[in-house]
């Protein structure tokens, strides 16, 4: 017995009547949680046969008022590999002459926590996620606001560029860039807004939930998530954005020193030094990956 | 049109008559390379419909005498994601109560370059790989020898343990451990034998080649590779081995400093410091990941 297509053996579906809670209590839990998560189905245009899978995907480990399913971590484990596989196939198929290095860069740009966190916000998952953590609440709110702000700035920049193309008055660009620089210059870590990992986690868990609910049907998962992934593929396919640390490694292939310090309270620090250029930048973040990229951005600014 | 099961659209199969070479030259290339790679089919019990895919999977970028296919990198890109997905599904299905952290550790133990390099050697891929690099030849040979040596030592250790259990003479263990310590004490990087990345790469490419050759049939890929992956799953499922760096992070959750230095000639150095214990260990390797794990092993030895 295999694990896919006609022969696959689906794992047992979660059931309301289980060891976790007596049936009447389970029904009341379901009826309480369902309204909070149900709207996701409209957003992704997929109706769950077994709504417990949707509830599981939207349950953070800090949420103690769900006695009918576990938290999203198992589905996240699954969804992560599924999305990676689907995006990989899509990239492989889309261009038979693409250069392998470019394909890998494109995959990294599409399958990464920050991209999935953005998609999670666009699906309003931060409003649906069941959790019991005030910190997480604040982090998600701040992150959602920062995305909104970035979108607004992008729109304004585009409008500005359009008006410049009309007027041919390049001066405006220079002025607006200088304005921007003033805000950016404070090298405080306060301005670092990390995408909360829980957001990308529950996005992946949602993919895992659709996979199990559809009888492990990869095609259904692709049809459900391609409306979100394909536009990103089209946007990035010709020029995939590199993370700041990748860009820096390309720019300075040697004599770069990158130091990781694990601090207390679950924070990590990254110190990047280029000795012969007398550059040293530090950043602190919840994830070391983020700290590294923030420090690399600062080094890139110095080098610019 | 989708990318799997009944509706998938297979990418165009590589053909002998192509832009790369005229047909008579292409046929002579195929006839020259095929005998070198053909035996793999017996080892994995899969016969390629299109042998060009097997040739592509076994062609390193340094090999200039193949004018009929590209090198293995595109298939490696694909095979990497496929194997990750298959192993993930297998782990998810095998135990519905497994703890997510444990599942991730198990996946990392199964889907990693060093494990795939070992499997590549067991399939004799180092003898089949078409390449034009004397360095790669030496690296693969050294690595294959080191695996043989390790197997021999494992066998001897097991025999020793058995005889100790018989005699109940624990003294022997202590003596043999002291013997071993003498060899291990030289802190030279000469004793570091890295698994050549090309070995894990061509193992992944082989999985990608079977996937395309079978019409993107994941079940065929699983049936072909599970005889190699399932025994590892059974071996590690109850106690997945952590990499030295993971073990170290678990042991010393904070005040650990890990520094990466990119040296010339494509080498990376890792320096691990624990200041309040006055420990500082350095290792250099071709991949930073290996350097980090070698340095972490040394720190763990000091801490032991």
Coordinates of C-alpha atoms in Angstrom, one line a residue:
Chain A
X1 CA 0.0 0.0 0.0
X2 CA 1.4 3.3 -1.1
X3 CA 0.8 6.9 -0.1
X4 CA -0.8 8.5 -3.1
X5 CA -3.1 8.4 -6.1
X6 CA -5.4 5.4 -6.3
X7 CA -3.5 3.2 -3.9
X8 CA -2.8 5.7 -1.1
X9 CA -4.0 5.0 2.4
X10 CA -5.3 8.2 3.9
X11 CA -4.5 8.8 7.6
X12 CA -7.6 8.4 9.8
X13 CA -9.7 11.6 9.7
X14 CA -10.1 13.5 12.9
X15 CA -13.5 12.7 14.5
X16 CA -15.7 14.7 16.8
X17 CA -16.3 11.8 19.1
X18 CA -12.8 11.0 20.3
X19 CA -10.7 10.5 23.4
X20 CA -10.2 14.2 23.7
X21 CA -13.7 15.3 24.7
X22 CA -17.2 13.8 25.2
X23 CA -19.4 14.3 22.2
X24 CA -21.7 17.1 23.5
X25 CA -18.7 19.1 24.7
X26 CA -16.9 18.5 21.4
X27 CA -19.9 19.7 19.4
X28 CA -20.1 22.9 21.5
X29 CA -16.3 23.5 20.9
X30 CA -16.8 23.0 17.2
X31 CA -19.7 25.4 17.1
X32 CA -17.8 28.0 19.0
X33 CA -14.6 27.8 16.8
X34 CA -16.2 27.3 13.4
X35 CA -17.6 30.8 12.9
X36 CA -14.1 32.2 13.5
X37 CA -12.4 30.1 10.8
X38 CA -15.2 29.3 8.4
X39 CA -14.7 32.4 6.2
X40 CA -11.3 31.0 5.0
X41 CA -13.2 28.5 2.9
X42 CA -14.7 31.3 0.8
X43 CA -11.3 33.0 0.4
X44 CA -9.6 29.9 -0.9
X45 CA -12.7 28.6 -2.7
X46 CA -12.4 25.2 -1.0
X47 CA -15.1 23.7 1.2
X48 CA -13.9 21.2 3.8
X49 CA -15.6 17.9 4.0
X50 CA -14.2 17.5 7.4
X51 CA -14.2 20.9 9.1
X52 CA -12.1 19.6 12.0
X53 CA -9.1 19.8 9.7
X54 CA -9.7 23.5 9.1
X55 CA -10.0 23.9 12.9
X56 CA -6.8 22.0 13.4
X57 CA -4.9 24.1 10.8
X58 CA -6.1 27.3 12.6
X59 CA -5.2 26.2 16.2
X60 CA -2.0 27.7 17.6
X61 CA -0.4 25.7 20.4
X62 CA -1.2 28.6 22.9
X63 CA -4.9 28.0 22.4
X64 CA -6.3 25.9 25.2
X65 CA -10.0 26.1 24.4
X66 CA -9.8 23.6 21.6
X67 CA -10.4 20.1 23.1
X68 CA -11.2 18.4 19.8
X69 CA -8.0 18.6 17.7
X70 CA -4.3 19.1 18.2
X71 CA -2.6 22.3 17.1
X72 CA -1.5 23.1 13.5
X73 CA 2.1 21.8 13.8
X74 CA 1.6 18.4 12.2
X75 CA -0.4 19.8 9.3
X76 CA 2.3 22.5 8.9
X77 CA 5.0 19.8 8.7
X78 CA 3.1 18.3 5.8
X79 CA 2.0 21.5 4.1
X80 CA 5.5 22.8 4.0
X81 CA 6.8 19.9 1.9
X82 CA 3.6 19.9 -0.3
X83 CA 3.9 23.5 -1.2
X84 CA 7.6 23.1 -1.9
X85 CA 7.0 20.2 -4.2
X86 CA 4.2 21.9 -6.1
X87 CA 6.1 25.1 -6.7
X88 CA 9.2 23.1 -7.7
X89 CA 7.2 21.1 -10.3
X90 CA 5.6 24.3 -11.6
X91 CA 9.0 26.0 -12.0
X92 CA 10.5 22.9 -13.6
X93 CA 7.7 22.6 -16.1
X94 CA 7.4 26.2 -17.0
X95 CA 10.7 26.6 -18.8
X96 CA 12.8 23.7 -20.0
X97 CA 15.8 25.9 -20.7
X98 CA 15.9 27.7 -17.3
X99 CA 19.2 27.8 -15.7
X100 CA 19.3 25.6 -12.5
X101 CA 20.7 28.4 -10.2
X102 CA 17.9 30.7 -11.3
X103 CA 15.3 28.0 -10.7
X104 CA 16.6 27.6 -7.1
X105 CA 16.5 31.4 -6.5
X106 CA 13.0 31.5 -7.8
X107 CA 11.9 28.7 -5.6
X108 CA 13.5 30.4 -2.5
X109 CA 11.6 33.6 -3.4
X110 CA 8.3 31.8 -3.6
X111 CA 8.6 29.2 -0.8
X112 CA 9.7 31.2 2.2
X113 CA 8.3 32.3 5.5
X114 CA 8.0 36.0 4.6
X115 CA 6.1 35.2 1.4
X116 CA 3.7 32.8 3.1
X117 CA 3.2 35.3 5.9
X118 CA 2.1 37.9 3.4
X119 CA -0.3 35.4 1.8
X120 CA -1.6 34.5 5.3
X121 CA -2.4 38.2 5.9
X122 CA -4.1 38.5 2.5
X123 CA -6.3 35.6 3.5
X124 CA -7.0 37.2 6.8
X125 CA -5.6 34.2 8.7
X126 CA -4.4 36.5 11.4
X127 CA -8.0 37.2 12.3
X128 CA -9.0 33.5 12.2
X129 CA -6.0 32.0 14.0
X130 CA -7.1 30.7 17.4
X131 CA -4.4 31.5 20.0
X132 CA -4.0 32.6 23.5
X133 CA -0.9 34.8 23.2
X134 CA -1.1 38.6 23.6
X135 CA 2.4 38.9 22.2
X136 CA 1.4 37.0 19.1
X137 CA -1.7 39.2 18.8
X138 CA 0.5 42.3 18.9
X139 CA 3.1 40.9 16.5
X140 CA 0.5 39.9 13.9
X141 CA -1.2 43.3 14.2
X142 CA 2.0 45.2 13.8
X143 CA 3.1 43.1 10.9
X144 CA -0.3 43.5 9.1
X145 CA 0.0 47.3 9.6
X146 CA 3.5 47.3 8.2
X147 CA 2.4 45.4 5.1
X148 CA -0.5 47.9 4.6
X149 CA 2.0 50.8 5.0
X150 CA 4.4 49.2 2.5
X151 CA 1.5 48.7 0.0
X152 CA 0.5 52.3 0.4
X153 CA 4.1 53.5 -0.2
X154 CA 4.4 51.2 -3.2
X155 CA 1.2 52.7 -4.7
X156 CA 2.4 56.2 -4.0
X157 CA 5.8 55.5 -5.6
X158 CA 4.1 54.1 -8.7
X159 CA 1.9 57.1 -9.0
X160 CA 4.9 59.4 -8.6
X161 CA 6.8 57.5 -11.2
X162 CA 3.8 57.8 -13.6
X163 CA 3.6 61.5 -13.0
X164 CA 7.3 61.9 -13.5
X165 CA 7.1 60.1 -16.8
X166 CA 4.4 62.6 -17.7
X167 CA 6.2 65.7 -16.5
X168 CA 9.7 64.5 -17.1
X169 CA 10.7 66.3 -13.9
X170 CA 13.2 63.8 -12.4
X171 CA 13.9 66.2 -9.6
X172 CA 10.8 64.9 -7.7
X173 CA 12.4 61.4 -7.4
X174 CA 15.5 62.7 -5.9
X175 CA 13.6 64.8 -3.3
X176 CA 11.3 62.0 -2.3
X177 CA 14.3 59.6 -1.9
X178 CA 16.0 62.1 0.4
X179 CA 12.8 62.3 2.5
X180 CA 12.8 58.6 2.8
X181 CA 16.4 58.4 3.9
X182 CA 15.8 60.4 7.0
X183 CA 13.4 57.9 8.4
X184 CA 15.6 54.9 7.4
X185 CA 18.7 56.3 9.1
X186 CA 18.0 55.3 12.7
X187 CA 19.9 52.1 13.2
X188 CA 17.6 50.9 16.0
X189 CA 16.2 47.4 16.0
X190 CA 12.8 48.9 16.9
X191 CA 12.0 49.4 13.3
X192 CA 12.5 45.8 12.5
X193 CA 9.1 44.1 12.0
X194 CA 9.5 40.4 11.6
X195 CA 6.8 38.3 9.9
X196 CA 5.5 36.2 12.8
X197 CA 6.4 32.6 12.1
X198 CA 2.9 31.5 13.2
X199 CA 1.5 33.2 10.1
X200 CA 3.5 31.2 7.6
X201 CA 3.0 28.1 9.7
X202 CA -0.8 28.3 9.6
X203 CA -0.6 29.0 5.8
X204 CA 1.3 25.8 5.4
X205 CA -1.0 24.0 7.7
X206 CA -4.0 25.1 5.6
X207 CA -2.3 23.5 2.6
X208 CA -1.8 20.3 4.6
X209 CA -5.4 20.4 5.7
X210 CA -6.7 20.7 2.1
X211 CA -4.3 17.8 1.2
X212 CA -5.7 15.5 3.8
X213 CA -9.3 16.6 3.4
X214 CA -9.2 16.0 -0.4
X215 CA -7.9 12.4 0.1
X216 CA -4.2 13.4 -0.4
X217 CA -5.0 14.9 -3.8
X218 CA -2.1 17.1 -4.9
X219 CA -4.1 18.4 -7.8
X220 CA -6.8 19.8 -5.5
X221 CA -4.1 21.4 -3.4
X222 CA -2.5 23.0 -6.5
X223 CA -5.9 24.2 -7.8
X224 CA -6.6 25.7 -4.4
X225 CA -3.3 27.5 -3.9
X226 CA -2.2 28.3 -7.4
X227 CA -4.4 31.5 -7.6
X228 CA -2.1 32.8 -4.8
X229 CA 1.2 31.3 -6.0
X230 CA 1.1 31.7 -9.7
X231 CA 0.9 35.6 -9.7
X232 CA 4.0 35.6 -7.5
X233 CA 5.7 33.2 -10.0
X234 CA 4.8 35.5 -12.9
X235 CA 6.0 38.5 -10.9
X236 CA 9.4 37.0 -10.0
X237 CA 10.2 34.5 -12.8
X238 CA 12.4 36.9 -14.8
X239 CA 14.2 38.4 -11.9
X240 CA 13.8 36.5 -8.6
X241 CA 14.6 38.8 -5.6
X242 CA 17.5 37.6 -3.5
X243 CA 17.5 37.8 0.3
X244 CA 19.9 40.5 1.5
X245 CA 22.3 37.9 2.9
X246 CA 22.5 36.1 -0.5
X247 CA 23.0 39.4 -2.3
X248 CA 25.8 40.3 0.1
X249 CA 27.5 36.9 -0.4
X250 CA 27.3 37.4 -4.1
X251 CA 28.8 40.9 -3.8
X252 CA 31.5 40.0 -1.3
X253 CA 32.4 36.4 -2.1
X254 CA 35.1 36.3 0.6
X255 CA 36.4 37.9 3.7
X256 CA 32.9 38.3 5.0
X257 CA 32.4 37.4 8.6
X258 CA 28.9 36.5 9.8
X259 CA 28.5 35.8 13.5
X260 CA 25.5 34.3 15.3
X261 CA 24.9 34.9 18.9
X262 CA 22.0 33.3 20.7
X263 CA 20.8 35.7 23.3
X264 CA 18.4 35.1 26.2
X265 CA 14.6 35.4 25.7
X266 CA 14.7 33.5 22.5
X267 CA 16.4 36.3 20.6
X268 CA 19.2 35.9 18.1
X269 CA 21.8 38.5 17.1
X270 CA 23.8 38.7 13.9
X271 CA 27.0 40.6 13.5
X272 CA 28.4 41.0 10.0
X273 CA 31.9 42.3 9.5
X274 CA 34.0 43.2 6.5
X275 CA 37.3 43.9 8.1
X276 CA 39.2 45.4 5.1
X277 CA 36.3 47.9 4.5
X278 CA 35.9 48.7 8.2
X279 CA 32.2 47.7 8.2
X280 CA 30.4 46.1 11.1
X281 CA 26.7 45.9 11.4
X282 CA 24.5 44.2 14.1
X283 CA 20.9 43.2 14.1
X284 CA 18.7 41.4 16.7
X285 CA 15.5 39.5 15.9
X286 CA 13.4 36.6 17.1
X287 CA 14.7 34.4 14.3
X288 CA 18.3 34.2 13.4
X289 CA 17.5 34.2 9.7
X290 CA 15.7 37.6 10.1
X291 CA 18.5 39.0 12.2
X292 CA 21.0 37.9 9.5
X293 CA 19.0 39.5 6.7
X294 CA 18.5 42.8 8.6
X295 CA 22.2 43.0 9.3
X296 CA 23.0 42.2 5.7
X297 CA 20.6 45.0 4.5
X298 CA 22.5 47.5 6.7
X299 CA 25.8 46.3 5.3
X300 CA 24.4 46.6 1.7
X301 CA 23.3 50.2 2.5
X302 CA 26.8 51.0 3.8
X303 CA 28.3 49.5 0.6
X304 CA 25.9 51.4 -1.7
Chain B
X1 CA -4.1 21.6 -17.3
X2 CA -2.5 20.6 -14.1
X3 CA 0.9 19.0 -13.2
X4 CA 0.0 15.6 -11.8
X5 CA -2.1 12.5 -11.9
X6 CA -4.4 12.0 -14.9
X7 CA -4.3 15.7 -16.0
X8 CA -0.6 16.4 -15.7
X9 CA 1.3 17.7 -18.6
X10 CA 4.7 16.0 -18.7
X11 CA 7.6 18.2 -19.8
X12 CA 8.9 17.3 -23.3
X13 CA 11.1 14.2 -23.0
X14 CA 14.8 14.6 -24.0
X15 CA 15.3 13.3 -27.6
X16 CA 18.4 12.0 -29.3
X17 CA 17.8 14.1 -32.4
X18 CA 18.1 17.6 -31.0
X19 CA 19.8 20.9 -31.5
X20 CA 22.7 19.7 -29.4
X21 CA 24.2 17.2 -31.8
X22 CA 23.5 15.6 -35.2
X23 CA 21.8 12.2 -34.9
X24 CA 24.8 10.0 -35.8
X25 CA 27.0 11.8 -33.3
X26 CA 24.3 11.6 -30.7
X27 CA 23.9 7.9 -31.1
X28 CA 27.6 7.4 -30.7
X29 CA 27.6 9.5 -27.5
X30 CA 24.7 7.5 -26.1
X31 CA 26.4 4.2 -26.9
X32 CA 29.6 5.4 -25.2
X33 CA 27.9 6.7 -22.0
X34 CA 25.2 4.1 -21.5
X35 CA 27.4 1.2 -20.5
X36 CA 28.9 3.4 -17.6
X37 CA 25.4 4.2 -16.2
X38 CA 23.3 1.3 -17.2
X39 CA 23.9 -0.9 -14.2
X40 CA 22.1 1.6 -11.9
X41 CA 18.8 0.3 -13.4
X42 CA 19.5 -3.1 -11.9
X43 CA 20.4 -1.6 -8.5
X44 CA 17.2 0.4 -8.2
X45 CA 15.1 -2.2 -10.1
X46 CA 13.8 0.4 -12.5
X47 CA 14.2 0.3 -16.2
X48 CA 14.2 3.6 -18.0
X49 CA 11.9 4.0 -21.0
X50 CA 14.0 7.0 -22.0
X51 CA 17.7 6.3 -21.2
X52 CA 18.6 9.9 -21.9
X53 CA 17.1 10.8 -18.5
X54 CA 19.4 8.3 -16.8
X55 CA 22.3 9.8 -18.7
X56 CA 21.3 13.3 -17.8
X57 CA 21.0 12.4 -14.1
X58 CA 24.6 11.0 -14.2
X59 CA 26.2 13.9 -16.0
X60 CA 28.2 16.3 -13.9
X61 CA 28.7 19.8 -15.2
X62 CA 32.5 19.2 -15.6
X63 CA 31.8 16.5 -18.2
X64 CA 32.2 17.8 -21.6
X65 CA 31.9 14.6 -23.7
X66 CA 28.1 14.5 -23.4
X67 CA 26.5 16.5 -26.3
X68 CA 23.1 15.0 -26.0
X69 CA 21.7 16.1 -22.6
X70 CA 22.4 18.9 -20.0
X71 CA 24.0 18.1 -16.6
X72 CA 22.1 16.7 -13.6
X73 CA 21.2 20.1 -12.0
X74 CA 17.7 20.5 -13.3
X75 CA 16.8 16.9 -12.3
X76 CA 18.4 17.4 -8.9
X77 CA 16.3 20.5 -8.3
X78 CA 13.2 18.4 -8.9
X79 CA 14.3 15.2 -7.2
X80 CA 15.3 17.1 -4.0
X81 CA 11.7 18.3 -3.5
X82 CA 10.2 15.0 -4.5
X83 CA 12.2 13.0 -2.0
X84 CA 11.4 15.6 0.7
X85 CA 7.7 15.3 -0.1
X86 CA 7.7 11.5 -0.1
X87 CA 9.6 11.1 3.2
X88 CA 7.4 13.8 4.8
X89 CA 4.2 11.9 3.8
X90 CA 5.7 8.6 5.0
X91 CA 6.6 10.1 8.4
X92 CA 3.2 11.9 8.7
X93 CA 1.3 8.7 7.9
X94 CA 3.3 6.3 10.0
X95 CA 2.4 7.6 13.4
X96 CA -0.7 9.8 14.0
X97 CA 0.5 10.7 17.5
X98 CA 4.1 11.6 16.8
X99 CA 5.3 14.9 18.2
X100 CA 5.9 17.5 15.5
X101 CA 9.4 18.4 16.7
X102 CA 10.3 14.8 16.5
X103 CA 8.9 14.4 13.0
X104 CA 11.0 17.4 11.9
X105 CA 14.1 15.8 13.4
X106 CA 13.4 12.5 11.7
X107 CA 12.9 14.2 8.3
X108 CA 16.2 16.1 8.7
X109 CA 18.0 12.8 9.5
X110 CA 16.6 11.2 6.4
X111 CA 16.6 14.0 3.9
X112 CA 20.1 15.4 4.1
X113 CA 23.2 15.5 1.9
X114 CA 25.2 13.1 4.0
X115 CA 22.5 10.5 4.0
X116 CA 21.9 10.8 0.3
X117 CA 25.7 10.6 -0.3
X118 CA 25.8 7.4 1.6
X119 CA 23.0 6.0 -0.5
X120 CA 24.8 7.2 -3.6
X121 CA 27.9 5.2 -2.7
X122 CA 25.8 2.1 -1.9
X123 CA 24.3 2.3 -5.4
X124 CA 27.9 2.8 -6.8
X125 CA 26.9 6.1 -8.3
X126 CA 30.5 7.4 -7.7
X127 CA 31.6 4.8 -10.3
X128 CA 28.8 5.7 -12.8
X129 CA 29.0 9.5 -12.5
X130 CA 30.3 11.1 -15.7
X131 CA 32.6 14.0 -14.8
X132 CA 35.9 15.5 -15.8
X133 CA 37.2 16.6 -12.5
X134 CA 40.3 14.9 -10.9
X135 CA 39.4 16.6 -7.6
X136 CA 35.9 15.2 -7.6
X137 CA 37.4 11.7 -8.4
X138 CA 39.7 11.9 -5.4
X139 CA 37.1 13.3 -3.1
X140 CA 34.6 10.6 -4.0
X141 CA 37.2 7.9 -3.6
X142 CA 38.3 9.2 -0.2
X143 CA 34.7 9.4 1.0
X144 CA 33.9 5.9 -0.2
X145 CA 36.9 4.6 1.6
X146 CA 36.0 6.5 4.8
X147 CA 32.5 4.9 4.7
X148 CA 34.0 1.5 4.3
X149 CA 36.3 2.1 7.2
X150 CA 33.4 3.3 9.4
X151 CA 31.4 0.2 8.5
X152 CA 34.3 -2.0 9.5
X153 CA 34.7 -0.1 12.8
X154 CA 31.0 -0.4 13.4
X155 CA 31.1 -4.1 12.8
X156 CA 34.1 -4.5 15.1
X157 CA 32.5 -2.5 17.8
X158 CA 29.4 -4.7 17.6
X159 CA 31.4 -7.8 17.8
X160 CA 33.3 -6.4 20.8
X161 CA 30.1 -5.4 22.6
X162 CA 28.8 -8.9 22.0
X163 CA 31.9 -10.5 23.4
X164 CA 31.8 -8.1 26.4
X165 CA 28.2 -9.1 27.1
X166 CA 29.4 -12.7 27.1
X167 CA 32.5 -12.2 29.3
X168 CA 31.1 -9.3 31.3
X169 CA 34.6 -7.7 31.2
X170 CA 33.8 -4.0 30.9
X171 CA 37.5 -3.3 31.1
X172 CA 37.9 -4.0 27.3
X173 CA 35.5 -1.1 26.5
X174 CA 37.5 1.4 28.4
X175 CA 40.8 0.3 26.9
X176 CA 39.5 0.4 23.3
X177 CA 38.0 3.8 23.9
X178 CA 41.3 5.1 25.1
X179 CA 43.0 3.7 22.0
X180 CA 40.5 5.5 19.9
X181 CA 41.1 8.8 21.7
X182 CA 44.7 8.9 20.6
X183 CA 43.8 9.0 16.9
X184 CA 41.0 11.5 17.4
X185 CA 43.0 14.0 19.3
X186 CA 44.8 15.6 16.4
X187 CA 42.8 18.8 15.7
X188 CA 43.8 19.0 12.1
X189 CA 41.3 19.5 9.4
X190 CA 43.0 16.9 7.3
X191 CA 41.0 14.2 9.0
X192 CA 37.7 15.8 7.9
X193 CA 36.2 13.9 5.1
X194 CA 33.2 15.7 3.6
X195 CA 30.6 13.9 1.6
X196 CA 31.1 15.4 -1.8
X197 CA 27.9 17.3 -2.7
X198 CA 27.9 15.8 -6.2
X199 CA 27.0 12.5 -4.7
X200 CA 23.9 13.6 -3.0
X201 CA 23.1 15.7 -6.0
X202 CA 23.1 12.8 -8.4
X203 CA 21.1 10.7 -6.0
X204 CA 18.4 13.4 -6.0
X205 CA 18.8 13.7 -9.8
X206 CA 18.2 10.0 -10.2
X207 CA 14.9 10.4 -8.3
X208 CA 14.0 13.3 -10.6
X209 CA 14.8 11.2 -13.6
X210 CA 12.6 8.3 -12.5
X211 CA 9.8 10.8 -11.8
X212 CA 9.9 12.3 -15.3
X213 CA 10.5 8.9 -17.0
X214 CA 7.4 7.4 -15.2
X215 CA 5.2 10.2 -16.4
X216 CA 5.5 12.2 -13.2
X217 CA 4.3 9.2 -11.2
X218 CA 5.1 9.8 -7.5
X219 CA 4.0 6.2 -6.6
X220 CA 6.7 4.8 -9.0
X221 CA 9.3 7.0 -7.4
X222 CA 8.3 5.9 -3.9
X223 CA 8.3 2.2 -4.9
X224 CA 11.8 2.7 -6.5
X225 CA 13.4 4.5 -3.6
X226 CA 11.5 3.2 -0.5
X227 CA 13.7 0.1 -0.3
X228 CA 16.6 2.5 0.5
X229 CA 14.7 5.0 2.6
X230 CA 12.4 2.8 4.6
X231 CA 15.2 0.9 6.4
X232 CA 16.6 4.3 7.5
X233 CA 13.2 5.4 8.6
X234 CA 12.9 2.2 10.7
X235 CA 16.5 2.7 12.1
X236 CA 16.0 6.3 13.1
X237 CA 12.2 6.6 13.9
X238 CA 12.5 6.1 17.6
X239 CA 15.6 8.2 18.1
X240 CA 16.5 10.4 15.2
X241 CA 20.2 11.5 15.3
X242 CA 20.7 15.2 15.7
X243 CA 23.5 17.0 13.8
X244 CA 26.3 18.1 16.1
X245 CA 25.3 21.8 15.8
X246 CA 21.7 21.0 16.7
X247 CA 22.8 18.9 19.7
X248 CA 25.1 21.8 20.8
X249 CA 22.3 24.4 20.5
X250 CA 20.1 22.1 22.6
X251 CA 22.8 21.7 25.2
X252 CA 23.9 25.4 25.3
X253 CA 20.7 27.3 24.5
X254 CA 22.3 30.7 24.9
X255 CA 25.7 32.4 25.0
X256 CA 26.9 30.4 22.1
X257 CA 28.7 32.3 19.4
X258 CA 28.9 30.8 15.9
X259 CA 31.0 32.6 13.3
X260 CA 31.1 32.0 9.6
X261 CA 34.1 33.1 7.6
X262 CA 34.1 32.7 3.8
X263 CA 37.7 32.0 2.8
X264 CA 39.3 32.0 -0.6
X265 CA 39.2 28.9 -2.8
X266 CA 35.6 28.2 -2.0
X267 CA 36.3 27.1 1.6
X268 CA 34.3 28.2 4.6
X269 CA 35.5 28.3 8.2
X270 CA 33.4 28.0 11.3
X271 CA 34.5 29.3 14.7
X272 CA 32.4 28.3 17.7
X273 CA 33.0 30.0 21.0
X274 CA 31.5 29.6 24.5
X275 CA 33.1 32.5 26.3
X276 CA 32.1 31.7 29.9
X277 CA 33.5 28.1 29.5
X278 CA 36.6 29.4 27.7
X279 CA 36.0 27.1 24.7
X280 CA 36.8 28.0 21.1
X281 CA 36.9 25.5 18.3
X282 CA 37.6 26.1 14.6
X283 CA 36.9 23.9 11.5
X284 CA 37.3 24.5 7.8
X285 CA 35.5 22.7 5.0
X286 CA 34.2 23.1 1.5
X287 CA 30.6 23.6 2.7
X288 CA 29.9 25.9 5.7
X289 CA 27.3 23.4 7.0
X290 CA 30.0 20.8 7.3
X291 CA 32.5 23.2 8.8
X292 CA 29.8 24.1 11.4
X293 CA 29.1 20.5 12.3
X294 CA 32.8 19.6 12.5
X295 CA 33.4 22.6 14.8
X296 CA 30.4 21.6 16.9
X297 CA 31.6 18.0 17.2
X298 CA 34.8 19.4 18.7
X299 CA 33.0 21.6 21.1
X300 CA 30.8 18.7 22.2
X301 CA 34.0 16.6 22.8
X302 CA 35.4 19.4 25.0
X303 CA 32.2 19.6 26.9
X304 CA 31.9 15.8 27.4

